[in-house]
XYZ file of C-alpha atoms in Angstrom:
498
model
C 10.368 -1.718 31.624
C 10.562 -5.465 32.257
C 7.741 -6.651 34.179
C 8.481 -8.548 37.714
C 6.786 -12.186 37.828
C 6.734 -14.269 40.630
C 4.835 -17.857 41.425
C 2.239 -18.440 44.493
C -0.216 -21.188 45.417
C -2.048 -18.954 47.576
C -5.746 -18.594 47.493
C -7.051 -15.838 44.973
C -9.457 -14.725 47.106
C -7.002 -13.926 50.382
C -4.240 -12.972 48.462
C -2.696 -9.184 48.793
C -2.156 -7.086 45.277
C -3.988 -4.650 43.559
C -5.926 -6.940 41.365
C -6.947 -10.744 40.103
C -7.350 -11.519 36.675
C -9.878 -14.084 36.779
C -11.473 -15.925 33.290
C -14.732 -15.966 32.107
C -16.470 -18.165 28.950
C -19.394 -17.113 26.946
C -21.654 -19.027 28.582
C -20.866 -17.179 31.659
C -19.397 -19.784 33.455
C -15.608 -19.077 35.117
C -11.997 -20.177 35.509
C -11.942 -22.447 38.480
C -10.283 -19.424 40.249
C -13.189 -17.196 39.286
C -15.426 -19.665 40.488
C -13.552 -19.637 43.926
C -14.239 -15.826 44.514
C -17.706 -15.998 43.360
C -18.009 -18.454 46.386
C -15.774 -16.005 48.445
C -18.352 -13.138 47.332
C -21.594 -15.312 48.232
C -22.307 -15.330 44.124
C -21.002 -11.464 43.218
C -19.081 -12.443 40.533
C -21.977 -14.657 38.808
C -24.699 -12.429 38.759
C -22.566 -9.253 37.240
C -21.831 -11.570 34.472
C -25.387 -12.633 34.206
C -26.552 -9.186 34.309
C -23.926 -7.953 31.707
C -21.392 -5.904 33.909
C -18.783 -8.350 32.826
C -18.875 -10.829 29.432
C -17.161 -14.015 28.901
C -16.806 -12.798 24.917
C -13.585 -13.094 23.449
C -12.001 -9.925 23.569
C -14.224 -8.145 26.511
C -12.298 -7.073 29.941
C -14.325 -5.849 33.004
C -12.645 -4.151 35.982
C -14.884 -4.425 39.009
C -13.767 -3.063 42.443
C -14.514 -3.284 46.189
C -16.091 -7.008 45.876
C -16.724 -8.308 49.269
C -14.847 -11.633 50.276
C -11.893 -10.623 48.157
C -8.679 -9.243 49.553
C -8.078 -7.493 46.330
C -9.777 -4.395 45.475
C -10.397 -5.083 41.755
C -10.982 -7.964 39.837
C -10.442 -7.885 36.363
C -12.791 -10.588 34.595
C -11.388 -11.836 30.791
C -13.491 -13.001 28.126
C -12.121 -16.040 27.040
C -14.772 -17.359 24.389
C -16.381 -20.455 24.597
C -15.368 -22.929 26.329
C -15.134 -25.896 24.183
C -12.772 -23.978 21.790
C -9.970 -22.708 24.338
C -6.893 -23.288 22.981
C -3.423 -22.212 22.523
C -4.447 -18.988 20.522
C -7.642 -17.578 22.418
C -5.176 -18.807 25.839
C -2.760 -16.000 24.771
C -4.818 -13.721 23.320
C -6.592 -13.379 26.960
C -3.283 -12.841 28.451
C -2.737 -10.021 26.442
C -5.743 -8.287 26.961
C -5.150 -8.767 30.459
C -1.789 -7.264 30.463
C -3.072 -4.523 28.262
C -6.347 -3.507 30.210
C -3.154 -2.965 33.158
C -0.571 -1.434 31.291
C -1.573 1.746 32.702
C -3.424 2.881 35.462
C -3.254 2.379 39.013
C -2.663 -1.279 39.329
C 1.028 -2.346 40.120
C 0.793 -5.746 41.228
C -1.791 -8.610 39.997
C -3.094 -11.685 40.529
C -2.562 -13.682 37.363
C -4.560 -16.997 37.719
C -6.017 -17.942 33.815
C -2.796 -20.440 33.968
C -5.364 -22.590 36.085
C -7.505 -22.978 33.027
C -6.976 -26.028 31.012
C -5.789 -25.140 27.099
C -6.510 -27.406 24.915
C -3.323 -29.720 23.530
C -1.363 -28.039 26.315
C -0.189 -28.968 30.137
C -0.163 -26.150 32.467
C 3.911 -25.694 32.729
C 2.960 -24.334 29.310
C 0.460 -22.096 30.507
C 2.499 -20.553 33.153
C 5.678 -20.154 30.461
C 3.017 -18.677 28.146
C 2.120 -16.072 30.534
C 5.255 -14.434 31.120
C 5.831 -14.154 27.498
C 2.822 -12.798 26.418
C 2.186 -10.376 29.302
C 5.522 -9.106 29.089
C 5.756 -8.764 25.370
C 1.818 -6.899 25.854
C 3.318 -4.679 28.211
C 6.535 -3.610 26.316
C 7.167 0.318 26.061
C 9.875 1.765 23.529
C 11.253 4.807 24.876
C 15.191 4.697 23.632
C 14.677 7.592 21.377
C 11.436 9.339 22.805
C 12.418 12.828 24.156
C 12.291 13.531 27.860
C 8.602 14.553 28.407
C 7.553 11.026 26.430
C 10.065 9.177 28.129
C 8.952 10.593 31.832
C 5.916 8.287 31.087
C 8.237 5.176 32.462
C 7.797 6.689 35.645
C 3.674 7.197 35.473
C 1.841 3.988 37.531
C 1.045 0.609 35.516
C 1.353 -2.972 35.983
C 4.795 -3.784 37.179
C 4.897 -7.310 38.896
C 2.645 -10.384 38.123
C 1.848 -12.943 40.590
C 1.588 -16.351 38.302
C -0.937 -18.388 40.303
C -0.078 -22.361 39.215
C 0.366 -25.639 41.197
C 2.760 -28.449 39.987
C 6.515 -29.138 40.566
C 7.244 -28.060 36.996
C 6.164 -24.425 37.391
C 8.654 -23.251 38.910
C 11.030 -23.961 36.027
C 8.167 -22.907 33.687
C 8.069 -19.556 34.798
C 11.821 -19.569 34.914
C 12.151 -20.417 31.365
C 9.138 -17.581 30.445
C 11.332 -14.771 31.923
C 14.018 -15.960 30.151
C 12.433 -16.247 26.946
C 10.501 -13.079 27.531
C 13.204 -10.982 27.824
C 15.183 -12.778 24.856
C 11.930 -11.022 23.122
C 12.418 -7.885 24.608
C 15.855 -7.589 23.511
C 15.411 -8.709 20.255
C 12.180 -6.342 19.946
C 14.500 -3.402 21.292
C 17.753 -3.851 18.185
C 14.571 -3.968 15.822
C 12.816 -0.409 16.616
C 16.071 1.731 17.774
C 16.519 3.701 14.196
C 19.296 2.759 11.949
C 21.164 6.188 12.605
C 21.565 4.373 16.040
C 21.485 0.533 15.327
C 24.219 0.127 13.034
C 27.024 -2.951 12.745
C 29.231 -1.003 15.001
C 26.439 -0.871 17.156
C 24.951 -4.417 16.760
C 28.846 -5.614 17.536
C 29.108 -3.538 21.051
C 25.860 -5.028 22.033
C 27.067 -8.301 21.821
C 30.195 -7.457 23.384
C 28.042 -5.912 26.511
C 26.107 -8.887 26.741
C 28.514 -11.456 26.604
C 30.763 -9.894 28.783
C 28.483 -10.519 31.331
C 28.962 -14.451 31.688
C 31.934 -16.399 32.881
C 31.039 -19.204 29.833
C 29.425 -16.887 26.944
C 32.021 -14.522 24.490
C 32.262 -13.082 21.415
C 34.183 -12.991 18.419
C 33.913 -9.722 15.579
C 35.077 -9.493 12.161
C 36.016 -6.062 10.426
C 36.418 -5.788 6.658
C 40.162 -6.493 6.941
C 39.327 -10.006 8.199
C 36.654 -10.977 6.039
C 38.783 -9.405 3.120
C 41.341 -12.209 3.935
C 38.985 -14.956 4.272
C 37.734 -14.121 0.832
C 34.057 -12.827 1.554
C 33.663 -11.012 -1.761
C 30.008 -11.382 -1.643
C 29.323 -9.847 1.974
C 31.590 -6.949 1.100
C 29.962 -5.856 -1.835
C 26.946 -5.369 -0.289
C 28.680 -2.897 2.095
C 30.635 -1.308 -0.257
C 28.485 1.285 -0.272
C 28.051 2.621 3.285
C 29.873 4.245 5.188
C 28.716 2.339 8.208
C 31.528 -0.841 7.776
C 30.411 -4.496 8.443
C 30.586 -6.314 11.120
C 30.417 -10.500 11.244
C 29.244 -11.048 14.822
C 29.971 -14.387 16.329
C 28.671 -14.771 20.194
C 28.975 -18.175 22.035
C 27.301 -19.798 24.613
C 29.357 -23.276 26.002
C 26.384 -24.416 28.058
C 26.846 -28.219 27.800
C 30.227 -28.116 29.529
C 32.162 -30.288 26.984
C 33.349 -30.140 23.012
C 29.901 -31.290 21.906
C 28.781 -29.825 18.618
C 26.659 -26.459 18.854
C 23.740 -25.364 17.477
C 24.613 -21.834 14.929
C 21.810 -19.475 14.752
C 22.891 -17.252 11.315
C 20.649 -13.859 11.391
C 20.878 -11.402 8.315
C 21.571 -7.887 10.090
C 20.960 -5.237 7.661
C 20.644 -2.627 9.750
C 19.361 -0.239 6.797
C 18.362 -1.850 2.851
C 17.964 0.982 0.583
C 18.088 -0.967 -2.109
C 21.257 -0.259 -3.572
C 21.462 0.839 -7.127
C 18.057 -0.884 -7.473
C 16.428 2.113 -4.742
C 13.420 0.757 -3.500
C 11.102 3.067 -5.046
C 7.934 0.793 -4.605
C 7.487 2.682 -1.222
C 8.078 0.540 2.075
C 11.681 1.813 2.548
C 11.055 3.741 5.778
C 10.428 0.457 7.075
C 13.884 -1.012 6.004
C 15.210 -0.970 9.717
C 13.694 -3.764 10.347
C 15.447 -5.696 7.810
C 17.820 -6.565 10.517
C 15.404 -8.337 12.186
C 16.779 -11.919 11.596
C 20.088 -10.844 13.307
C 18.066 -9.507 16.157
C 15.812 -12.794 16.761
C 19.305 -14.813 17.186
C 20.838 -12.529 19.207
C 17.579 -12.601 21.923
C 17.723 -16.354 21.386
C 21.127 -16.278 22.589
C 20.195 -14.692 25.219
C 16.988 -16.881 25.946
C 19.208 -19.943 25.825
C 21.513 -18.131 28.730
C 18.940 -16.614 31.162
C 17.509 -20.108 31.077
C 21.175 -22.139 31.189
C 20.301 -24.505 29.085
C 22.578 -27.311 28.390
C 23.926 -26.760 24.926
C 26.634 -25.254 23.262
C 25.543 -22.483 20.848
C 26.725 -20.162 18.261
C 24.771 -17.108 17.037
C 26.611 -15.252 14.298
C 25.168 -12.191 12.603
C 25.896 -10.849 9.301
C 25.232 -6.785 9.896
C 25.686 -4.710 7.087
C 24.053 -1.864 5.985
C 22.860 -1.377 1.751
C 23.761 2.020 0.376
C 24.099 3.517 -2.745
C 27.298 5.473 -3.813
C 30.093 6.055 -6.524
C 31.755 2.472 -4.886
C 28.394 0.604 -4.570
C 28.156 -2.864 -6.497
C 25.895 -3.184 -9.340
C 24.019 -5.467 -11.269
C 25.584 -7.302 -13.299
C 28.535 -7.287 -11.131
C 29.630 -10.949 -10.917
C 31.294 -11.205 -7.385
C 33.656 -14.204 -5.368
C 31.923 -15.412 -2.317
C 34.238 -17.351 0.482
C 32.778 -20.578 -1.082
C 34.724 -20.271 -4.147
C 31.063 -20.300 -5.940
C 30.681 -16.674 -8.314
C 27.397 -14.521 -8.341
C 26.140 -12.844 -10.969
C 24.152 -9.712 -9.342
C 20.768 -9.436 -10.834
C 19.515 -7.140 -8.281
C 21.362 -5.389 -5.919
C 17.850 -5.361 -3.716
C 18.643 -9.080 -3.320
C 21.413 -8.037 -1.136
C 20.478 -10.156 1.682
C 21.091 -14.042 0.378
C 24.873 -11.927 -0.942
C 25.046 -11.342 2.563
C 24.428 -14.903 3.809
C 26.188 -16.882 1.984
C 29.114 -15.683 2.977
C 28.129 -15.573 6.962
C 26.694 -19.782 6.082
C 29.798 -20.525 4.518
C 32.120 -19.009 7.430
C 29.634 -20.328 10.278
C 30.857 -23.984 9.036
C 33.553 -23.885 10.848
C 32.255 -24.570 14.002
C 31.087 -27.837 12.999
C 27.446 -27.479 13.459
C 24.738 -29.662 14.899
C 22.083 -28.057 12.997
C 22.792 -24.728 10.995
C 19.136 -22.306 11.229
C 19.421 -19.182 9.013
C 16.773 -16.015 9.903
C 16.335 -13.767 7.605
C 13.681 -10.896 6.277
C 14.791 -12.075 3.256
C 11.543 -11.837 0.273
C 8.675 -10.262 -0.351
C 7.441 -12.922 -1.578
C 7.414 -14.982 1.561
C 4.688 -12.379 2.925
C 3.016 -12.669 -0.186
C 2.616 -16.319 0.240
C 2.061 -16.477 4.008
C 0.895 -13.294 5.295
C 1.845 -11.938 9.107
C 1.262 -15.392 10.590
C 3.766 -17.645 9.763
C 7.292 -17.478 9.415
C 8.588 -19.533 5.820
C 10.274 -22.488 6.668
C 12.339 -24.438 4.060
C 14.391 -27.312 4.353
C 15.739 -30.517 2.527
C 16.335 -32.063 5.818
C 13.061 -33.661 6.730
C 14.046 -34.072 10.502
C 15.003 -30.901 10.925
C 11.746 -29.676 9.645
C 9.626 -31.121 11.762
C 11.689 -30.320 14.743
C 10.984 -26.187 13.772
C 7.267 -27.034 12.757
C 7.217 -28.593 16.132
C 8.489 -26.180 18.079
C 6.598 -23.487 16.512
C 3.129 -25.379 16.961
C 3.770 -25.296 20.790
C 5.150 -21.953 21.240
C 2.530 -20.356 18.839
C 5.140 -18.939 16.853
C 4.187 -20.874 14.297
C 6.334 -21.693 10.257
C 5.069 -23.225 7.731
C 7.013 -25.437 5.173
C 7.724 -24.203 1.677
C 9.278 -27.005 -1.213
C 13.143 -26.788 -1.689
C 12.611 -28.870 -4.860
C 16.173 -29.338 -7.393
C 14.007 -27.786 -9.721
C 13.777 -24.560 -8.492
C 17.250 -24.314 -9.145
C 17.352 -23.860 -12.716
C 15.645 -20.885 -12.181
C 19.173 -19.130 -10.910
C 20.823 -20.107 -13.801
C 23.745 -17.779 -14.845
C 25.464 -17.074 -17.772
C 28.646 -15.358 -16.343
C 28.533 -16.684 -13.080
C 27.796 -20.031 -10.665
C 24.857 -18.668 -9.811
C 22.459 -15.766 -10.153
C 21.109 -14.110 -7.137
C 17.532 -14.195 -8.314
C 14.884 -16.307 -9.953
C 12.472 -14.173 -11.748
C 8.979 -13.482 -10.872
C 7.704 -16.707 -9.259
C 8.387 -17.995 -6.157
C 10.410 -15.676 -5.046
C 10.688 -17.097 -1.465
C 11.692 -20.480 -2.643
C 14.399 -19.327 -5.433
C 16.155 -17.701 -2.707
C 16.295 -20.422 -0.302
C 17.586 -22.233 -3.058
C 20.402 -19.822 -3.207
C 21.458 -20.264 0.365
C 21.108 -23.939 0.140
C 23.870 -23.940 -2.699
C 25.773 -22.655 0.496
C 25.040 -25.386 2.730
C 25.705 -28.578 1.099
C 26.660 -31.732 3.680
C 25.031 -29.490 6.314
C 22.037 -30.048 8.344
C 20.760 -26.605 7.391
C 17.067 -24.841 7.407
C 16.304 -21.434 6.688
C 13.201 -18.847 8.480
C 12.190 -16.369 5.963
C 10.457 -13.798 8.441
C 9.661 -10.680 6.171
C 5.772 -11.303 7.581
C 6.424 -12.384 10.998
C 9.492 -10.221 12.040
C 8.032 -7.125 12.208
C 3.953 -5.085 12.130
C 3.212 -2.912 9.285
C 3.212 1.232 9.313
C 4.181 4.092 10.887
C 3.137 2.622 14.395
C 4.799 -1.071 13.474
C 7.070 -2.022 15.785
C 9.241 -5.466 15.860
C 7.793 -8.504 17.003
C 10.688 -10.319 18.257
C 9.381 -13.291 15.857
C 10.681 -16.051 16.011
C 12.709 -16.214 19.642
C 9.846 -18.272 20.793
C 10.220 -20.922 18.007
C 13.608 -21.008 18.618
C 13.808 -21.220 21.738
C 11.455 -24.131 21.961
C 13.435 -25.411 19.490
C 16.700 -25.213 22.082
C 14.678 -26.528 25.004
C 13.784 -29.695 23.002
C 17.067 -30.571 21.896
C 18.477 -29.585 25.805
C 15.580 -32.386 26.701
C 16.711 -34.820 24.071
């Protein structure tokens, strides 16, 4: 369930819900809206902190009830660390432990007033955008496949609407633009845990039908093999070859702007299940492989960020959705295959199936004359190798264009980092029988295969996200982050401002 957010000036201290969420440093000094109910409670508020009932350490939450001079009965006090270091990242982690000490419990509506608290390198239209996102995404429940005594838990009492308290003509639109974004996150975070018995291309397709369908100026277009067959996308069908689950090449588009100016195309690889292929992942990790359609969900909740917050630009987000099986009609390596470029591709792993998958979806997504082309993808290992959980892999030869996606990651805290797309990587996918091979060898694994997609994007202002570390958590418990909507997003809002 979504949570409900809504905007008020109104006082903390007189104002009707079931809780405030008021700040505290470690020095025990508070939020300017703590510090106006510790007047309203003739000092209350100080002296628990000084006496330990509540901490100002990063990480600590204290519930306190029944505190006299406050309308509320509880006040939930935040650690938010010291005070001289509050930025961006101890700014959302507070949020989130706010939104998590609520979750459950008997507090439906709150008082959410930390976006009163400067943040260092940010205004406070940030703040307030900042808190619908990261309280909603805190509070997220998956429940599409729990069975009906797990799922009854929708129904037991937790935090359901939050009261944003901010000041400022810009707020308004802030919060606007959080909701939108947050649920762009949601849905995104949704495609990414829903098993691949259920999320499949058919499925991935009818989602984007039911969303699009929705909106007089957003629609959809859907390839089947028979189309992509004609159009000569030898390297995308290979890869399915071996399912029984048939492609899909998603298109959906968003005419925001109102005229024929160029869109922005989103490209997300959708396999909805990577076995492998021939080359079986038997490293261990392949339970996890659901997730490796985690680019095509992030575009498809950035599409529908862009539209819940009507942003005006035209847009494109096409997904590639395929699943990787292994059967008597699989491709193998060594198979050299066509892609719709005309280039051939020696297969040197059919566990590489992703870039096969790509190409073919970059080399199609051309035709609607792009503004900037952005490719997400789980695409190496090697990317989380090099970067961790943290930071999505960004690569680029466009220098522009990179810093626009660095930018917009720095203020969204959904943060890239930029990896070299050097010429001389390339020799490293030297082929024998082919163009091109589809991998490089041992080292730098991330960068050989964004050199492979970039042999697909030539004359185009093109970057790729490599979000193996950021798309999704690690385990049995790991859910799908929704990484990077946010970045993108931004990224959207920016160029709508420009």
């Amino acid at each position: 369930m979504a949570l409900d957010f809504d905007l008020t000036r109104n006082a903390a201290a007189s104002f009707e819900a079931d809780c405030v969420v008021v700040g505290a440093f470690a020095d025990n000094t508070l939020t300017p809206a703590g510090k106006a109910l510790d007047e309203a409670s003739g000092g209350r508020l100080a002296r628990l902190l000084s006496r330990g009932d509540a901490s100002g350490k990063t990480g600590r939450t204290a519930l306190l009830h029944d505190i006299d001079g406050i309308s509320a009965p509880r006040v939930l006090v935040v650690g938010l660390g010291e005070a001289g270091k509050f930025g961006a990242a101890q700014y959302l982690k507070a949020v989130a432990d706010a939104a998590r000490a609520l979750k459950t419990g008997p507090v439906a509506h709150a008082l959410f007033t930390l976006a009163d608290t400067p943040v260092q390198g940010h205004d406070a239209a940030w703040a307030v955008r900042q808190a619908a996102i990261a309280a909603d995404h805190a509070c997220y429940r998956y429940t599409a496949t729990l069975g009906k005594d797990n799922k009854a838990r929708e129904g037991e009492p937790g935090l359901r609407r939050l009261s944003v308290a901010a000041a400022g003509d810009d707020a308004d639109t802030a919060l606007a633009q959080g909701q939108a974004i947050a649920a762009g996150v949601k849905f995104a975070r949704e495609l990414g845990n829903l098993p691949p018995n259920v999320c499949n291309p058919a499925y991935l397709a009818d989602q984007a039908r039911e969303f699009t369908g929705r909106f007089d100026n957003t629609s959809v277009e859907v390839l089947e093999d028979a189309e992509m067959e004609k159009l000569g996308m030898g390297s995308l069908l290979a890869v399915a070859r071996g399912s029984a689950n048939r492609p899909r090449l998603i298109a959906m588009k968003y005419n925001g702007a109102g005229d024929d100016s160029q869109p922005y195309v989103l490209v997300g690889k959708g396999l909805t299940f990577d076995t492998g292929g021939i080359n079986l992942k038997v490293q261990g990790g392949i339970e996890e492989m659901k997730f490796d359609m985690c680019g095509g969900a992030t575009v498809m909740g950035t599409f529908v960020a862009a539209v819940g917050m009507k942003l005006p630009v035209n847009l494109v987000t096409i997904v590639a959705a395929v699943e990787n099986m292994p059967d008597a009609d699989a491709y193998r390596p060594s198979d050299v295959l066509t892609s719709m470029s005309g280039k051939t591709i020696e297969v040197g792993n059919t566990d590489a199936e992703g870039r096969l998958v790509l190409c073919d979806a970059l080399t199609w997504s051309q035709k609607f004359k792009p503004a900037a082309l952005i490719d997400v993808a789980t695409l190496t290992g090697a990317c989380m190798v090099a970067l961790g959980k943290y930071a999505s892999g960004l690569m680029s030869k466009d220098d522009e264009l990179s810093a626009e996606l660095l930018a917009a990651g720095e203020q969204s805290f959904d943060r890239a980092w930029r990896l070299p797309l050097w010429d001389e990587y390339q020799t490293m996918l030297e082929s024998s029988f082919a163009d091109v091979y589809n991998i490089g060898g041992r080292w730098a694994g991330a960068i050989t295969a964004g050199c492979f997609l970039a042999r697909f994007t030539e004359g185009q202002r093109w970057a790729h996200l490599d979000i193996a570390g950021s798309g999704s958590d690690e385990g049995k418990r790991g859910m799908a982050t929704g990484r990077p909507v946010g970045l993108l997003s931004q990224w959207l809002i920016d160029r709508s401002a420009g």
